[in-house]
Amino acid sequence: MLGIIPRWWNADTPRKHVLGFWQAMKPFHDANCKQWFYNLTMMRGNQWAIYDGSGENLRVPSAPSWRVRATFNHILPLAILQRHKLVPNNPTITTRPANQMSDKDKNNSETARGLLKAIWANSGFQDELEEMASWMVPCTAAYLLTLWDGRAGKEVAPGVGTGDVRFDAAGPFEIVPDYSVSRFKQVPRFIRMKVRSLQYFEQRYGKKVKAQKLDAGDIYELKAQALATNGKVDIGKAIENHAIEYNMYELPSVDHPEGFHHICTE
């Protein structure tokens, strides 16, 4: 992480704000992705892989035809063990009343605790937690997004509403935080990048967008999968009618008093 970096990207329009932020953070994100690619390759047991002269692609150095390199995957069993440690069978859910002397707050606290347990049981939380842990072990970074709409649902007690809660695990390759701050909890904004089909944009947003010319270098998660499985797939042909969805979230600030949320493509 770095110290304070001035916001040098152009923010004349919401789209320029999003894409400018991505271009400003791209060199730092690329550096992290390079290490994550290497970690995934090592976890698959290919400890002989090294980066080529360009520093972009992993390869196995040539060896004499009579030599057979031994491959020992000591990382994968450890990764499986650590993954099980990270994923509890049942989460510990605790709530505390805002006012310990108020019976009303105590009752609301107990209601909220029961509500949270019910939401967890029916929200697919455990599946998303396992997905997050699968990224966390080899890459040491993963994200679990809690998406909540307080306007939905119904009020089950005074001041306690169900809302609409959804959990979504995200791999480290698709989340681009603001690298200008030194601690993650201070991050004021981030982008989530996903490769989407043109049909997805039309069905989800009612918008017709242009296809992007994409390759594995542009799509971090696809490149990670190719490296991990040694897959030789013409990714460019497979995603001809696709575009990258840039989904940016930003906390309230002087420029955006109510926060900032914008979804766009190139």
Coordinates of C-alpha atoms in Angstrom, one line a residue:
M1 CA 0.0 0.0 0.0
L2 CA 1.1 3.6 -0.6
G3 CA 0.7 6.8 1.1
I4 CA -1.6 9.6 0.0
I5 CA -1.9 9.8 -3.8
P6 CA -3.6 12.8 -5.3
R7 CA -6.7 12.0 -7.4
W8 CA -5.2 12.5 -10.8
W9 CA -7.9 10.9 -12.9
N10 CA -10.5 12.9 -14.8
A11 CA -13.8 13.0 -13.1
D12 CA -15.8 15.3 -15.4
T13 CA -18.5 12.6 -15.8
P14 CA -19.4 9.5 -13.8
R15 CA -18.1 7.2 -16.5
K16 CA -14.8 9.1 -16.6
H17 CA -14.6 8.9 -12.9
V18 CA -14.9 5.1 -12.9
L19 CA -12.6 4.4 -15.8
G20 CA -10.1 7.0 -14.7
F21 CA -9.9 5.4 -11.3
W22 CA -9.4 2.0 -12.9
Q23 CA -6.5 3.3 -15.0
A24 CA -4.9 5.0 -12.0
M25 CA -5.1 1.8 -9.9
K26 CA -4.2 -0.7 -12.8
P27 CA -0.4 -0.7 -12.2
F28 CA -0.8 -1.6 -8.6
H29 CA -3.5 -4.2 -9.3
D30 CA -1.4 -5.8 -12.0
A31 CA 1.5 -6.2 -9.5
N32 CA -0.8 -8.0 -7.1
C33 CA -2.3 -10.2 -9.8
K34 CA 1.1 -11.3 -10.9
Q35 CA 1.8 -12.7 -7.5
W36 CA -1.6 -14.3 -7.3
F37 CA -1.1 -16.0 -10.6
Y38 CA 2.2 -17.5 -9.4
N39 CA 0.6 -18.6 -6.1
L40 CA -2.2 -20.5 -8.0
T41 CA 0.3 -22.1 -10.3
M42 CA 2.4 -23.3 -7.3
M43 CA -0.8 -24.6 -5.6
R44 CA -1.4 -26.8 -8.6
G45 CA 2.0 -28.4 -8.1
N46 CA 3.9 -26.6 -10.8
Q47 CA 6.8 -25.4 -8.7
W48 CA 9.1 -25.2 -11.8
A49 CA 7.1 -22.3 -13.4
I50 CA 8.8 -19.0 -13.7
Y51 CA 7.9 -15.7 -15.4
D52 CA 9.4 -15.2 -18.9
G53 CA 11.5 -12.3 -19.9
S54 CA 8.5 -10.0 -20.4
G55 CA 7.4 -10.7 -16.9
E56 CA 3.8 -11.4 -18.1
N57 CA 3.6 -15.1 -18.7
L58 CA 4.5 -18.1 -16.6
R59 CA 6.5 -20.9 -18.3
V60 CA 8.5 -24.0 -17.4
P61 CA 12.2 -23.6 -18.4
S62 CA 13.4 -26.2 -20.9
A63 CA 15.4 -29.2 -19.7
P64 CA 17.3 -32.0 -21.4
S65 CA 15.1 -34.6 -23.0
W66 CA 16.5 -37.3 -20.7
R67 CA 15.6 -35.4 -17.5
V68 CA 12.2 -35.8 -15.9
R69 CA 11.5 -33.1 -13.3
A70 CA 9.8 -34.4 -10.1
T71 CA 6.6 -32.5 -9.1
F72 CA 5.7 -32.4 -5.4
N73 CA 2.6 -30.5 -4.5
H74 CA 3.0 -29.7 -0.8
I75 CA 0.8 -26.6 -1.0
L76 CA -2.5 -28.1 -2.0
P77 CA -3.0 -30.4 1.1
L78 CA -2.1 -27.4 3.3
A79 CA -4.5 -25.2 1.4
I80 CA -7.3 -27.7 1.9
L81 CA -6.5 -27.9 5.6
Q82 CA -6.5 -24.1 6.0
R83 CA -9.7 -23.8 4.0
H84 CA -11.5 -26.0 6.5
K85 CA -10.2 -24.0 9.3
L86 CA -11.5 -20.8 7.7
V87 CA -15.0 -22.1 7.1
P88 CA -16.9 -22.8 10.4
N89 CA -20.0 -25.0 10.3
N90 CA -22.0 -22.4 12.0
P91 CA -21.2 -18.7 12.5
T92 CA -21.2 -17.0 15.9
I93 CA -23.8 -14.3 15.8
T94 CA -24.1 -11.9 18.7
T95 CA -26.0 -8.7 19.2
R96 CA -25.9 -6.1 21.9
P97 CA -28.6 -3.5 22.8
A98 CA -27.6 0.1 22.3
N99 CA -28.9 0.8 25.9
Q100 CA -28.3 -1.9 28.4
M101 CA -30.8 -0.4 30.8
S102 CA -33.6 -0.4 28.2
D103 CA -35.9 -3.4 28.1
K104 CA -37.1 -2.3 24.7
D105 CA -33.5 -2.3 23.3
K106 CA -32.8 -5.7 24.9
N107 CA -35.9 -7.2 23.3
N108 CA -35.0 -5.7 19.9
S109 CA -31.5 -7.1 20.3
E110 CA -32.8 -10.6 20.8
T111 CA -35.2 -10.3 17.9
A112 CA -32.4 -9.1 15.7
R113 CA -30.2 -12.1 16.8
G114 CA -32.9 -14.5 15.9
L115 CA -33.5 -12.7 12.6
L116 CA -29.8 -12.8 11.6
K117 CA -29.7 -16.6 12.3
A118 CA -32.7 -17.1 10.1
I119 CA -31.3 -14.9 7.3
W120 CA -28.0 -16.8 7.5
A121 CA -29.7 -20.2 7.2
N122 CA -31.6 -19.2 4.0
S123 CA -29.2 -16.8 2.3
G124 CA -26.5 -19.2 0.9
F125 CA -24.0 -17.6 3.3
Q126 CA -22.1 -20.8 3.9
D127 CA -21.7 -21.4 0.1
E128 CA -20.3 -17.9 -0.4
L129 CA -18.0 -18.2 2.6
E130 CA -16.5 -21.4 1.1
E131 CA -16.0 -19.7 -2.2
M132 CA -14.3 -16.8 -0.4
A133 CA -12.0 -19.2 1.5
S134 CA -11.0 -21.0 -1.7
W135 CA -9.5 -17.7 -2.9
M136 CA -8.2 -16.6 0.5
V137 CA -5.9 -19.6 0.9
P138 CA -3.7 -19.3 -2.2
C139 CA -4.0 -15.6 -2.8
T140 CA -4.2 -14.4 0.9
A141 CA -7.0 -12.0 -0.3
A142 CA -10.7 -12.5 -0.9
Y143 CA -13.9 -10.6 -0.4
L144 CA -17.4 -11.3 0.9
L145 CA -19.8 -8.6 -0.1
T146 CA -22.9 -8.0 2.0
L147 CA -25.6 -6.4 -0.1
W148 CA -28.5 -5.2 1.9
D149 CA -31.6 -3.2 0.9
G150 CA -33.2 -1.8 4.0
R151 CA -36.3 -0.7 2.1
A152 CA -37.3 -4.2 1.3
G153 CA -38.9 -6.8 3.6
K154 CA -41.0 -5.8 6.6
E155 CA -40.8 -4.5 10.1
V156 CA -40.8 -7.4 12.6
A157 CA -40.4 -5.2 15.7
P158 CA -40.2 -1.5 16.4
G159 CA -37.0 -0.4 14.8
V160 CA -36.1 -3.9 13.5
G161 CA -36.7 -4.6 9.8
T162 CA -35.9 -7.6 7.7
G163 CA -34.7 -5.9 4.6
D164 CA -33.2 -7.9 1.7
V165 CA -29.8 -9.4 2.4
R166 CA -27.6 -11.1 -0.1
F167 CA -24.0 -12.3 0.3
D168 CA -21.7 -12.5 -2.7
A169 CA -18.1 -13.9 -2.7
A170 CA -15.6 -12.1 -5.0
G171 CA -12.2 -13.3 -5.9
P172 CA -9.2 -10.9 -5.5
F173 CA -8.8 -10.5 -9.3
E174 CA -12.1 -8.8 -9.8
I175 CA -12.0 -6.3 -6.9
V176 CA -9.9 -3.2 -7.4
P177 CA -9.6 -1.2 -4.2
D178 CA -8.2 2.3 -3.7
Y179 CA -4.4 1.7 -3.3
S180 CA -3.8 5.2 -2.2
V181 CA -4.6 4.4 1.5
S182 CA -2.5 2.2 3.8
R183 CA -5.2 0.2 5.5
F184 CA -8.1 -1.7 4.0
K185 CA -10.7 -0.4 6.4
Q186 CA -9.9 3.1 5.2
V187 CA -10.6 2.3 1.6
P188 CA -13.1 4.9 0.3
R189 CA -13.9 3.3 -3.0
F190 CA -13.5 0.2 -5.1
I191 CA -14.5 -1.3 -8.4
R192 CA -15.8 -4.8 -9.1
M193 CA -15.0 -5.9 -12.7
K194 CA -16.9 -8.8 -14.3
V195 CA -17.0 -10.1 -17.8
R196 CA -20.6 -10.1 -19.0
S197 CA -22.3 -11.1 -22.2
L198 CA -24.1 -8.5 -24.3
Q199 CA -27.3 -10.3 -23.6
Y200 CA -26.7 -9.9 -19.9
F201 CA -26.6 -6.1 -20.2
E202 CA -29.7 -6.0 -22.3
Q203 CA -31.7 -8.3 -20.0
R204 CA -30.4 -6.7 -16.7
Y205 CA -30.3 -3.0 -17.6
G206 CA -32.2 -2.7 -20.8
K207 CA -29.1 -1.3 -22.6
K208 CA -27.4 -2.4 -25.8
V209 CA -23.7 -2.0 -25.4
K210 CA -20.8 -2.6 -27.8
A211 CA -18.6 -5.7 -27.5
Q212 CA -15.1 -5.2 -26.3
K213 CA -12.0 -6.7 -27.9
L214 CA -10.8 -8.8 -24.9
D215 CA -8.0 -11.2 -24.3
A216 CA -6.8 -13.2 -21.3
G217 CA -4.5 -10.3 -20.3
D218 CA -7.5 -8.1 -19.8
I219 CA -9.6 -10.6 -17.9
Y220 CA -7.7 -11.5 -14.7
E221 CA -9.9 -14.3 -13.5
L222 CA -9.9 -16.1 -16.8
K223 CA -6.2 -15.8 -17.0
A224 CA -5.9 -17.2 -13.4
Q225 CA -8.1 -20.2 -14.4
A226 CA -6.0 -20.8 -17.5
L227 CA -2.8 -20.7 -15.5
A228 CA -4.2 -22.9 -12.8
T229 CA -5.4 -25.6 -15.2
N230 CA -2.8 -25.2 -18.0
G231 CA -5.9 -24.8 -20.2
K232 CA -5.2 -23.9 -23.8
V233 CA -8.4 -22.2 -24.9
D234 CA -8.8 -19.4 -27.4
I235 CA -10.3 -17.0 -24.9
G236 CA -10.6 -14.2 -27.4
K237 CA -12.9 -16.3 -29.6
A238 CA -14.9 -17.5 -26.6
I239 CA -15.8 -14.0 -25.5
E240 CA -16.3 -12.2 -28.8
N241 CA -19.7 -10.9 -27.7
H242 CA -18.8 -9.8 -24.2
A243 CA -17.8 -6.6 -22.4
I244 CA -16.4 -5.8 -18.9
E245 CA -18.9 -4.4 -16.4
Y246 CA -17.3 -1.8 -14.1
N247 CA -19.3 -1.6 -10.9
M248 CA -18.0 1.2 -8.6
Y249 CA -18.9 1.9 -5.0
E250 CA -17.7 5.0 -3.1
L251 CA -18.4 6.2 0.4
P252 CA -20.0 9.6 1.0
S253 CA -17.6 12.6 0.5
V254 CA -17.6 16.3 -0.3
D255 CA -17.9 15.5 -4.0
H256 CA -20.6 12.8 -3.4
P257 CA -22.5 13.6 -0.2
E258 CA -24.8 10.6 -0.6
G259 CA -22.1 8.3 -1.8
F260 CA -21.4 7.1 -5.4
H261 CA -22.5 4.0 -7.3
H262 CA -22.1 3.8 -11.0
I263 CA -22.1 0.9 -13.5
C264 CA -20.7 1.2 -16.9
T265 CA -18.6 -0.4 -19.7
E266 CA -15.8 0.9 -21.8

